[in-house]
Structure formats: C-alpha cells, structure tokens
Coordinates of C-alpha atoms in Angstrom, one line a residue:
M1 CA -7.8 -77.3 13.7
S2 CA -5.9 -73.8 13.8
E3 CA -2.1 -73.8 13.9
K4 CA 0.3 -71.3 15.5
L5 CA 1.5 -68.7 13.2
W6 CA 4.9 -67.3 14.6
I7 CA 5.3 -63.5 14.3
F8 CA 8.8 -62.8 13.3
D9 CA 9.2 -58.8 14.0
T10 CA 12.2 -57.2 12.3
T11 CA 11.4 -53.5 13.0
L12 CA 14.6 -53.2 14.8
R13 CA 16.7 -54.7 12.0
D14 CA 15.1 -54.5 8.7
G15 CA 12.8 -51.4 9.8
E16 CA 15.7 -49.6 11.0
Q17 CA 17.3 -49.6 7.6
V18 CA 15.0 -46.7 6.5
P19 CA 17.2 -43.4 6.1
G20 CA 16.8 -41.3 9.2
C21 CA 15.4 -44.0 11.4
Q22 CA 18.3 -45.0 13.1
L23 CA 17.8 -45.4 17.1
D24 CA 20.3 -45.5 19.7
T25 CA 20.3 -48.6 22.3
R26 CA 18.0 -47.1 24.7
E27 CA 15.4 -46.3 22.2
K28 CA 15.8 -49.9 20.9
I29 CA 15.2 -51.3 24.5
V30 CA 11.9 -49.1 24.6
V31 CA 11.0 -50.6 21.2
A32 CA 12.0 -54.2 22.1
K33 CA 9.8 -53.9 25.4
A34 CA 6.9 -52.4 23.6
L35 CA 7.1 -55.5 21.1
E36 CA 7.5 -58.1 23.7
A37 CA 4.2 -56.6 25.4
L38 CA 2.6 -56.7 22.1
G39 CA 3.2 -60.6 22.1
V40 CA 5.8 -61.1 19.1
D41 CA 7.4 -64.6 19.1
I42 CA 10.7 -63.7 17.7
L43 CA 12.6 -60.3 17.7
E44 CA 15.2 -59.7 15.3
A45 CA 17.2 -57.2 17.2
G46 CA 20.0 -56.3 14.5
F47 CA 22.9 -57.3 12.3
P48 CA 26.0 -57.4 15.0
V49 CA 28.7 -57.3 12.7
S50 CA 27.6 -54.2 11.1
S51 CA 28.9 -52.0 13.7
P52 CA 29.8 -51.9 17.5
G53 CA 26.2 -49.8 18.1
D54 CA 24.4 -52.9 16.5
F55 CA 26.5 -55.3 18.3
N56 CA 25.9 -53.5 21.7
S57 CA 22.3 -53.1 21.0
V58 CA 21.6 -56.9 20.6
V59 CA 23.4 -57.4 23.8
E60 CA 21.4 -54.9 25.7
I61 CA 18.2 -56.3 24.0
S62 CA 19.0 -59.8 25.0
K63 CA 19.2 -58.6 28.6
A64 CA 16.3 -56.5 28.7
V65 CA 13.5 -58.9 27.4
E66 CA 12.3 -62.2 28.7
D67 CA 9.6 -63.8 26.5
P68 CA 10.6 -63.5 22.7
I69 CA 13.3 -65.3 21.0
I70 CA 16.2 -63.0 20.3
C71 CA 17.5 -63.3 16.6
A72 CA 20.6 -61.7 15.2
L73 CA 21.4 -61.5 11.4
S74 CA 24.4 -62.6 9.8
R75 CA 25.7 -63.4 6.2
A76 CA 27.0 -66.7 5.2
V77 CA 30.2 -65.9 6.7
E78 CA 32.0 -67.3 9.7
K79 CA 32.9 -64.4 11.4
D80 CA 29.4 -62.6 10.9
I81 CA 28.2 -65.8 12.6
E82 CA 30.6 -65.8 15.5
V83 CA 29.9 -62.2 16.1
A84 CA 26.1 -62.9 16.3
A85 CA 26.5 -65.6 18.6
E86 CA 28.7 -63.3 20.8
A87 CA 26.1 -60.7 20.8
L88 CA 23.3 -63.1 21.8
K89 CA 25.1 -64.8 24.7
F90 CA 22.6 -63.0 27.3
A91 CA 19.4 -64.1 25.6
K92 CA 17.1 -66.4 27.3
Q93 CA 16.2 -67.9 23.7
S94 CA 18.6 -67.4 20.9
R95 CA 18.6 -67.8 17.1
I96 CA 20.9 -66.8 14.1
H97 CA 19.4 -65.6 10.8
T98 CA 22.0 -66.6 8.3
G99 CA 21.7 -66.9 4.6
I100 CA 22.5 -66.2 1.0
G101 CA 21.1 -65.1 -2.2
V102 CA 19.6 -67.8 -4.5
S103 CA 18.4 -66.2 -7.5
G104 CA 20.3 -65.9 -10.8
Y105 CA 20.6 -62.3 -10.5
H106 CA 22.5 -62.8 -6.9
I107 CA 24.4 -65.8 -8.0
E108 CA 25.7 -64.4 -11.3
H109 CA 25.9 -60.5 -10.6
K110 CA 26.0 -60.2 -6.7
F111 CA 28.5 -63.1 -5.9
R112 CA 30.0 -63.7 -9.3
S113 CA 29.7 -67.4 -8.4
T114 CA 27.9 -70.6 -9.4
P115 CA 24.8 -72.4 -7.9
D116 CA 27.1 -75.3 -6.7
A117 CA 29.3 -72.8 -4.7
V118 CA 26.3 -71.0 -3.2
L119 CA 25.0 -74.3 -2.0
E120 CA 28.2 -75.2 -0.6
K121 CA 28.5 -71.9 1.5
A122 CA 24.8 -72.3 2.6
I123 CA 25.3 -75.8 4.2
K124 CA 28.6 -74.6 5.7
A125 CA 27.1 -71.3 7.5
V126 CA 24.1 -73.3 8.7
K127 CA 26.4 -76.2 10.1
F128 CA 28.8 -73.5 11.8
A129 CA 26.0 -71.5 13.4
R130 CA 23.9 -74.6 14.7
N131 CA 27.1 -75.3 16.9
L132 CA 26.6 -71.9 18.7
V133 CA 23.0 -71.2 19.3
G134 CA 19.8 -72.8 20.1
E135 CA 18.2 -72.2 16.6
V136 CA 19.3 -71.4 13.0
E137 CA 16.9 -69.7 10.4
F138 CA 18.3 -69.8 6.7
Y139 CA 17.1 -67.0 4.3
A140 CA 17.1 -67.8 0.7
E141 CA 17.5 -64.2 -0.3
D142 CA 15.7 -63.2 -3.6
A143 CA 13.7 -66.5 -3.5
G144 CA 10.9 -64.7 -5.3
R145 CA 13.0 -64.6 -8.5
A146 CA 14.7 -68.0 -8.1
D147 CA 14.7 -71.1 -10.0
P148 CA 12.3 -73.4 -8.1
E149 CA 14.1 -76.6 -8.5
F150 CA 17.6 -74.7 -7.1
L151 CA 15.6 -73.1 -4.3
A152 CA 14.3 -76.5 -3.3
K153 CA 17.3 -78.3 -3.5
I154 CA 19.1 -75.8 -1.3
V155 CA 16.2 -75.7 1.2
E156 CA 16.4 -79.4 1.5
A157 CA 20.2 -79.1 2.1
V158 CA 20.1 -76.6 5.0
I159 CA 17.4 -78.2 6.8
K160 CA 19.6 -81.5 6.7
A161 CA 22.6 -79.2 7.7
G162 CA 20.4 -78.1 10.9
A163 CA 18.2 -75.3 10.1
T164 CA 14.8 -75.5 11.7
V165 CA 13.1 -72.3 9.9
I166 CA 13.5 -71.3 6.3
N167 CA 12.8 -67.8 5.1
I168 CA 11.6 -67.5 1.6
P169 CA 12.0 -63.8 0.8
D170 CA 10.6 -61.7 -1.7
T171 CA 13.4 -59.6 -1.3
T172 CA 12.5 -57.1 -4.3
G173 CA 8.6 -57.2 -3.6
Y174 CA 8.3 -58.5 -7.5
C175 CA 5.9 -61.7 -6.7
L176 CA 2.1 -61.5 -7.4
P177 CA 0.3 -63.4 -4.5
E178 CA -0.4 -66.3 -6.5
Q179 CA 3.1 -66.6 -7.7
Y180 CA 4.4 -66.1 -4.0
G181 CA 1.9 -68.9 -2.8
N182 CA 2.9 -71.2 -5.5
I183 CA 6.6 -71.0 -4.4
I184 CA 5.6 -71.8 -0.8
R185 CA 3.3 -74.7 -2.1
F186 CA 6.2 -76.1 -4.3
L187 CA 8.4 -76.3 -1.3
K188 CA 5.9 -78.0 0.8
E189 CA 5.3 -80.5 -1.9
N190 CA 8.9 -81.1 -3.4
V191 CA 11.4 -81.0 -0.4
S192 CA 11.4 -84.5 1.3
N193 CA 12.2 -83.3 4.9
I194 CA 10.2 -80.0 4.8
D195 CA 8.3 -81.2 7.9
K196 CA 11.6 -80.8 10.1
A197 CA 11.2 -76.9 9.4
I198 CA 8.9 -73.9 9.4
L199 CA 8.5 -72.1 6.3
S200 CA 8.7 -68.4 6.7
T201 CA 7.4 -65.3 4.5
H202 CA 9.4 -62.0 4.3
C203 CA 7.6 -60.0 1.6
H204 CA 8.8 -56.5 0.5
N205 CA 6.2 -54.0 -0.4
D206 CA 7.6 -52.5 -3.7
L207 CA 4.4 -53.1 -5.7
G208 CA 2.2 -52.7 -2.6
L209 CA 1.6 -56.4 -2.3
A210 CA 3.5 -57.4 0.8
T211 CA 0.5 -58.3 3.1
A212 CA -1.1 -60.2 0.4
N213 CA 1.8 -62.1 -0.8
S214 CA 2.7 -62.8 3.0
L215 CA -1.1 -64.3 3.5
S216 CA -0.8 -66.1 0.5
G217 CA 2.1 -67.8 1.9
V218 CA 0.3 -68.7 5.1
L219 CA -2.6 -70.0 3.2
N220 CA 0.0 -72.3 1.3
G221 CA 1.6 -73.5 4.5
A222 CA 4.0 -71.1 5.9
R223 CA 3.9 -70.6 9.6
Q224 CA 5.9 -67.9 10.3
V225 CA 5.8 -64.4 8.9
E226 CA 8.4 -61.8 9.2
V227 CA 7.0 -58.2 9.7
T228 CA 7.7 -54.8 10.8
M229 CA 5.3 -52.5 12.9
N230 CA 3.6 -49.9 10.5
G231 CA 5.2 -51.8 7.4
I232 CA 8.4 -49.7 7.8
G233 CA 11.6 -51.0 5.9
E234 CA 13.8 -50.5 2.9
R235 CA 12.5 -48.9 -0.1
A236 CA 8.7 -49.1 0.0
G237 CA 8.8 -51.2 3.3
N238 CA 8.0 -54.6 4.6
T239 CA 4.9 -56.5 5.5
S240 CA 2.9 -54.9 8.1
L241 CA 2.6 -56.5 11.2
E242 CA -0.8 -55.0 12.0
E243 CA -2.1 -55.7 8.6
V244 CA -1.4 -59.5 8.7
V245 CA -2.5 -60.1 12.3
M246 CA -5.8 -58.2 11.7
A247 CA -6.5 -60.1 8.5
I248 CA -6.2 -63.5 10.3
K249 CA -8.2 -62.2 13.1
S250 CA -11.0 -61.0 10.7
H251 CA -11.1 -64.3 8.6
K252 CA -11.7 -67.2 10.8
E253 CA -11.6 -69.5 7.6
V254 CA -7.6 -69.0 7.8
P255 CA -6.5 -72.0 9.8
V256 CA -4.0 -70.2 11.9
Y257 CA -3.8 -67.9 15.1
T258 CA -1.4 -65.7 16.4
G259 CA -0.3 -64.8 20.1
I260 CA -0.3 -61.2 19.6
N261 CA -2.4 -58.9 21.9
T262 CA -4.3 -56.8 19.3
K263 CA -5.3 -54.1 21.8
K264 CA -1.6 -53.2 22.0
I265 CA -1.5 -52.4 18.1
Y266 CA -2.2 -48.7 18.3
E267 CA 0.1 -47.8 21.3
T268 CA 3.1 -49.6 19.9
S269 CA 2.6 -48.3 16.5
R270 CA 2.7 -44.7 18.1
I271 CA 5.8 -45.4 20.3
I272 CA 7.7 -46.5 17.1
S273 CA 6.3 -43.8 14.8
K274 CA 7.5 -41.3 17.4
L275 CA 10.9 -42.8 18.4
M276 CA 11.8 -43.3 14.6
N277 CA 10.4 -40.0 13.7
M278 CA 8.6 -41.5 10.9
P279 CA 4.9 -40.3 10.6
I280 CA 2.3 -42.8 9.8
Q281 CA 0.2 -41.8 6.4
P282 CA -3.6 -40.8 7.7
N283 CA -5.0 -43.6 5.4
K284 CA -2.6 -46.4 6.4
A285 CA -4.7 -49.5 7.3
I286 CA -5.5 -50.5 10.9
V287 CA -3.2 -47.7 12.7
G288 CA -3.6 -44.5 10.4
R289 CA -5.3 -41.4 11.7
N290 CA -8.4 -42.0 9.2
A291 CA -8.5 -45.8 9.6
F292 CA -11.7 -45.5 11.8
A293 CA -12.7 -41.9 10.7
H294 CA -15.8 -41.4 8.6
S295 CA -16.7 -38.1 6.9
S296 CA -19.2 -39.1 4.4
G297 CA -22.9 -38.5 5.5
I298 CA -24.0 -42.0 4.1
H299 CA -21.4 -43.9 5.9
Q300 CA -21.7 -41.8 9.0
D301 CA -25.4 -42.6 9.0
G302 CA -24.6 -46.2 8.5
V303 CA -21.9 -46.6 11.4
L304 CA -24.0 -44.6 13.9
K305 CA -26.7 -47.3 13.4
N306 CA -24.5 -50.2 13.5
R307 CA -20.7 -49.9 13.4
E308 CA -20.5 -53.0 11.2
N309 CA -22.3 -51.4 8.4
Y310 CA -18.8 -49.8 7.4
E311 CA -16.3 -51.2 9.8
I312 CA -15.1 -54.9 9.7
I313 CA -12.9 -54.2 12.7
D314 CA -13.8 -52.8 15.9
P315 CA -11.6 -50.0 16.7
K316 CA -11.2 -51.2 20.4
D317 CA -9.7 -54.4 19.2
V318 CA -6.5 -52.7 18.1
G319 CA -6.5 -50.3 20.8
V320 CA -8.5 -47.2 19.5
E321 CA -11.2 -46.1 21.9
E322 CA -13.8 -45.4 19.1
S323 CA -14.4 -44.5 15.7
S324 CA -14.4 -41.0 14.6
I325 CA -17.3 -39.3 13.2
V326 CA -15.8 -36.1 11.6
L327 CA -18.1 -33.1 10.6
T328 CA -17.6 -31.7 7.3
A329 CA -19.5 -30.2 4.5
R330 CA -20.2 -34.0 3.2
S331 CA -21.7 -34.8 6.8
G332 CA -25.3 -35.3 7.2
R333 CA -27.9 -34.6 10.0
A334 CA -27.1 -38.1 11.7
A335 CA -23.5 -37.1 12.4
L336 CA -24.6 -33.5 13.4
K337 CA -27.1 -35.0 15.7
H338 CA -24.6 -37.3 17.2
H339 CA -22.2 -34.6 17.8
L340 CA -24.9 -32.3 19.4
K341 CA -25.8 -35.3 21.8
L342 CA -22.3 -35.7 23.0
L343 CA -22.1 -32.0 24.0
G344 CA -25.5 -32.5 25.9
F345 CA -28.1 -31.0 23.3
E346 CA -31.0 -32.7 21.8
F347 CA -33.3 -30.9 19.4
D348 CA -36.7 -31.9 17.5
K349 CA -36.3 -32.6 13.8
E350 CA -37.7 -29.1 12.8
K351 CA -34.9 -27.2 15.0
L352 CA -32.1 -29.8 13.8
D353 CA -33.1 -28.9 10.4
E354 CA -32.4 -25.1 10.9
I355 CA -29.1 -25.9 12.6
Y356 CA -27.9 -28.2 10.0
A357 CA -28.6 -25.5 7.2
D358 CA -26.5 -23.1 9.2
F359 CA -24.0 -25.9 9.9
L360 CA -23.5 -26.4 6.0
T361 CA -22.9 -22.7 5.4
L362 CA -20.3 -22.9 8.1
A363 CA -18.9 -26.3 6.8
D364 CA -18.6 -25.0 3.4
S365 CA -16.0 -22.3 4.4
K366 CA -13.9 -24.6 6.8
R367 CA -12.0 -28.1 6.1
D368 CA -13.9 -29.5 9.1
I369 CA -15.8 -28.5 12.0
G370 CA -14.5 -28.6 15.3
R371 CA -16.1 -28.6 19.0
K372 CA -15.6 -24.8 19.4
D373 CA -17.2 -23.9 15.9
L374 CA -20.1 -26.3 16.8
L375 CA -20.7 -24.4 20.2
S376 CA -20.5 -21.1 18.6
L377 CA -22.9 -22.1 15.9
L378 CA -25.2 -23.5 18.8
G379 CA -25.3 -20.2 20.8
E380 CA -27.4 -18.7 18.0
H381 CA -30.2 -21.4 18.2
L382 CA -30.6 -21.8 21.8
E383 CA -33.7 -19.8 23.2
H384 CA -34.7 -19.5 26.7
A385 CA -36.6 -16.9 29.0
P386 CA -34.0 -15.9 31.7
F387 CA -34.8 -16.4 35.1
I388 CA -31.5 -14.6 36.2
E389 CA -30.6 -11.5 34.9
M390 CA -27.1 -9.7 35.3
K391 CA -27.9 -6.0 36.6
E392 CA -24.4 -4.9 37.5
V393 CA -20.8 -6.3 37.6
Y394 CA -17.9 -4.5 39.0
Y395 CA -14.4 -6.0 39.4
E396 CA -10.8 -5.2 39.8
G397 CA -7.5 -6.9 39.7
S398 CA -5.8 -9.1 37.2
E399 CA -5.5 -12.8 36.1
G400 CA -2.8 -14.6 38.2
E401 CA -2.6 -11.6 40.9
G402 CA -5.9 -11.8 42.7
G403 CA -9.1 -10.1 41.9
H404 CA -12.4 -8.8 43.7
A405 CA -15.8 -8.6 42.4
K406 CA -19.3 -7.4 43.2
V407 CA -22.4 -8.5 41.3
V408 CA -26.0 -7.7 41.3
L409 CA -28.2 -10.1 40.0
A410 CA -32.3 -9.8 39.4
I411 CA -33.3 -13.5 40.3
G412 CA -36.9 -13.8 39.4
E413 CA -38.5 -10.7 41.0
E414 CA -35.8 -10.3 43.7
E415 CA -32.6 -8.2 43.4
K416 CA -29.6 -9.7 45.2
K417 CA -26.0 -8.5 45.7
S418 CA -22.7 -10.1 46.7
E419 CA -18.9 -9.8 46.5
S420 CA -16.1 -12.2 46.6
D421 CA -12.3 -12.4 46.1
G422 CA -10.8 -14.8 43.7
N423 CA -7.7 -15.9 41.7
G424 CA -8.4 -13.4 39.4
P425 CA -11.6 -11.4 38.3
V426 CA -13.4 -13.8 36.5
D427 CA -12.8 -16.4 39.3
A428 CA -14.1 -13.6 41.7
V429 CA -17.1 -12.6 39.4
I430 CA -18.1 -16.6 39.2
K431 CA -17.7 -17.1 43.0
S432 CA -20.0 -13.8 43.6
I433 CA -22.7 -15.4 41.3
K434 CA -22.6 -18.8 43.0
K435 CA -23.3 -17.3 46.3
L436 CA -26.4 -16.1 45.0
I437 CA -28.0 -19.3 43.7
P438 CA -29.3 -22.4 45.5
Q439 CA -27.9 -25.1 43.1
Q440 CA -24.5 -26.7 43.3
V441 CA -22.7 -26.6 40.0
I442 CA -19.1 -27.3 38.8
L443 CA -17.7 -25.6 36.0
D444 CA -16.4 -28.3 33.8
E445 CA -15.2 -26.5 30.7
F446 CA -14.4 -22.9 29.8
L447 CA -13.4 -22.1 26.2
I448 CA -12.7 -18.2 24.9
Q449 CA -12.8 -17.6 21.1
A450 CA -12.2 -14.4 19.4
I451 CA -14.8 -13.7 16.9
T452 CA -13.6 -10.4 15.4
K453 CA -10.2 -8.8 15.1
G454 CA -8.6 -5.8 16.1
S455 CA -8.0 -3.4 19.5
D456 CA -11.5 -4.0 20.0
D457 CA -12.0 -7.7 19.8
I458 CA -15.1 -9.2 20.5
C459 CA -14.7 -12.7 22.3
K460 CA -17.3 -15.4 22.5
V461 CA -17.1 -17.6 25.8
H462 CA -18.6 -21.0 26.0
M463 CA -18.9 -22.4 29.7
R464 CA -20.3 -25.9 30.5
L465 CA -21.5 -26.4 34.0
M466 CA -22.5 -29.8 35.6
H467 CA -25.5 -30.3 37.9
N468 CA -26.4 -33.6 39.0
E469 CA -24.4 -35.2 36.4
R470 CA -25.8 -33.6 33.7
P471 CA -24.2 -30.6 31.4
Y472 CA -25.5 -27.1 31.0
H473 CA -24.0 -24.9 28.4
G474 CA -23.9 -21.1 28.4
F475 CA -22.5 -18.6 26.0
G476 CA -21.5 -14.9 26.4
S477 CA -20.0 -12.3 23.9
E478 CA -18.6 -9.0 24.9
T479 CA -15.3 -7.0 24.2
D480 CA -14.7 -7.5 27.8
I481 CA -13.5 -11.1 28.8
V482 CA -14.5 -11.0 32.4
L483 CA -18.3 -9.6 31.3
A484 CA -18.4 -12.2 28.6
S485 CA -17.5 -15.0 31.3
A486 CA -20.4 -13.6 33.6
K487 CA -22.8 -13.7 30.8
A488 CA -21.8 -17.1 29.9
F489 CA -22.1 -18.5 33.4
I490 CA -25.5 -16.9 34.0
D491 CA -26.9 -18.3 30.5
A492 CA -25.9 -21.6 31.7
L493 CA -27.8 -21.1 35.1
N494 CA -31.0 -20.1 33.4
K495 CA -31.3 -23.7 31.8
L496 CA -30.9 -25.4 35.1
P497 CA -34.2 -26.8 36.8
V498 CA -35.6 -23.6 38.7
K499 CA -35.7 -24.2 42.6

C-alpha cells in the first residue's frame, strides 16, 4: 500500500538565499498562497533570527495561510529557537527546524568542537524547542559526509529528546544516489527508535544529482522530501519540487503518493520565476519552455500520431495546455500539415509537397517559422477563380479620426456600389463591402506585415473571416494599407460558399 510522502517546501527560505532573489513580505505572501494552493504540506517560511524582515515575513505568512504547517529555521541556539517560536505564534500548525553540522568537516573546522559536544548541543536544542511549538524537526547538516555510526547515534538521541522529523541533508551535493540511499537505509536499520520519526531528504544539486538522490532516499524509506519550486537555491540549487512529484506520479512502482495538485505546477513555477526575477532555463524538466516542445521531424511525426511516443507526461497534468510543435528547418511534412490544419487549411499530398519545398527554403533562412511567416507562404499557393472583383475604392479620413469610403464591386456579372462611414478608412471600406454581400461574416484576425523596406513599402495583409463557424483566409498586398486590406477581405470572401 502507498504511503504519504510529505512535501516540505523551502522556496521561501533556502530558495530565497539565491543572490538577487530576495522578496519583500508582500511578495512572500503571494508565493506562500500559491504554494498552499499547490498543496505543499510544510512551508518553511524563513529564518526569523537572521533579520527583522525575515521575522516579520514568518509572522505574516503564518497569518495568511491556513493549510500547510509553517516552519521556521533556527540554529541549535536558544536565542534562535526563542525568536523562531515567537515568529510562529500565529501559525495554525507550527514547526521549528533546528539542527547542527554532524560531519567531521563541520565539527572540526566549522565549530572547532568535538562529537560529544555537538551531540549534547543537539539534544539540548531539541528539548528546548519541543517545549515551545507543536513539532520539532532536526537537521543533521552535512549528513552526506558524516560518519554513519555517529549520525545514527545523534539521530537516536534527538528522537528521544522529542524530534519527530529527522532531516538528512546532502548539504554539499556530494553524494551519489546509491550512497545517499544507503545512508537512509542504514538509519532505518540501525536507529532503535526510528519508528517514532519521519526521515527527510534535503539534497543540493552541485553534481546535478539532487532529484536522483532524493528519490533514492524515498525508495530507501524517507517519507518527507525538502524541495524548492524550479529547483532554486544556493549554488547549483536544491531538489526540484516538480521533478520529484512528477517522477513519483510517472512511476507507479514507487510506493508513495503526494498531495500536490500537479495541474498548478506550471502556474506556480511562473509566479515564483517572475517575482524572484529568476528565469527558467528553456530545457528545464517539467516547467521549461521546451519541456513539451518538439522540433525534430521524426519526433513531431511520432507525437502527432500518439503523444506517448515521445512524451511520458501529459502536458495538461502540469498545467500546460498542449505540446508545442515548433516549425524549423528540421520539421517534417507532418508538422507542417498540422500547423496548416490549425489555420483552417488542408491540402492533398501533391500540393502539400509543393508548399513543403517552399517552407524548407524559408526555414533555412530563419531560426523558426511563426504564424505570420506561414500565412505569407500560403498566400502564394492558394488559387481560386474570383467571384467578387474590386473595381474601384475611394476613401478619405485617417485611423482613429473616422473615415468614409465608396466601393464598386463586380459580383458575378453584376456591378454593385455602396458607401459607409467607419472608425477609420479601413473600417469604412470593410463596412462598404459587407453591404454588398449576402453572407454574415466576422473579421476574426487582421495581420499586417511589411515585405519591403523604404518609403514605398509594400505591405501584405492577412485576414481571417469566420462564417458558419469555419475560417476563411484572405491575402492582399499593396503599398497602400487600405487597398491591401480591401483586397485581403475580398480574397477571403471569394472562398466562401457562393449564394
């Protein structure tokens, strides 16, 4: 049976330690509420003794959110613990996260102390904190490089002192997954009272192994993971929340579940990226711009046939609307056909091959092909016998100041005239043309693109009209925007069913 895996989010504490990513209290509350909506179980709100601002943020976050346990960090120092407890006084559920370094490096070089003195200090800190708040979590800093026997000894002692969660940090990101998993398993097998506490992972990404190490910890018995959104944190960052959660969701054999609403992952990621001014690398797993983008022709063809050919995660599961089929010189006919269909065009194989040849020529000269490029390319391949011809167009006025237009059209064998006022000359011309046709159409899209440079620019206008819920596209080019617009509108009308 699956067990609950507790998600401990430290975006607002460890994540905020990134230079340039500091938030004010108002911004922290926005992030805290987003993390609450995401479904994190524990929210580490700050290190209260470090500054008045951090203290105030923990206080205000405690007031602002309802569901997560609010956690405050402290060193194994009574003053730290007292200040943390004071900052948590408004929390509905509170936890103090206290601890001390346990590796030889920290004991000898950081504290200039002894293992026995560190053990005594750890026990004293946990007992003191236990009398002030509902829960105490103990962190054994640099556990990834600690002596296993001493680590087991201190874990057993702090559990006896009242700690109910034991954090086993790979503080320097040194461990390999097998090594880190072995540490968790060793503690499960060698600490006599381990059943009275939850083991937690806290892994840094210095070797790019934070997610792998955290998952190895879970597979060996850890039931809490300490993570940040987008994997932000000191140096190379922390374990990424979205990576751990989606790895577990994708692998049903992992015997745990989380309470994360995965459909809010992308939204939360973007909120934090924006507020912290911390761009997300395009190829970042789960939340990067390219996480669900395909540009290789082989991959595009496979995804269009069945998404699961190249995607192990449905984009909708993380709040992304759909996969992105990016048109580049590496794209195949399947991708081009897909984009043409989105625009409302379908062609037989022979015509598609012609368009594809021109598409490749264009794609070789541009990094990627956008909607306007595709519409411009299409204009050269759409053939029809015009039922409506523009004979004369007269207009006056300017955009934003009103306009008046008169048009003369040949509709079949009949010549018709009309005139209209509008918001500007383009609007007046379109209204004049509409008076002469029986169909009801809606101008759904209007794009203008310069195709030459200089004082006599030629512009190309693309219009999409909707008629009976179907799109009809028209193109027109002229040095005069009003005339180009009239041509594009009539070009689209000539593709409607004749009445």
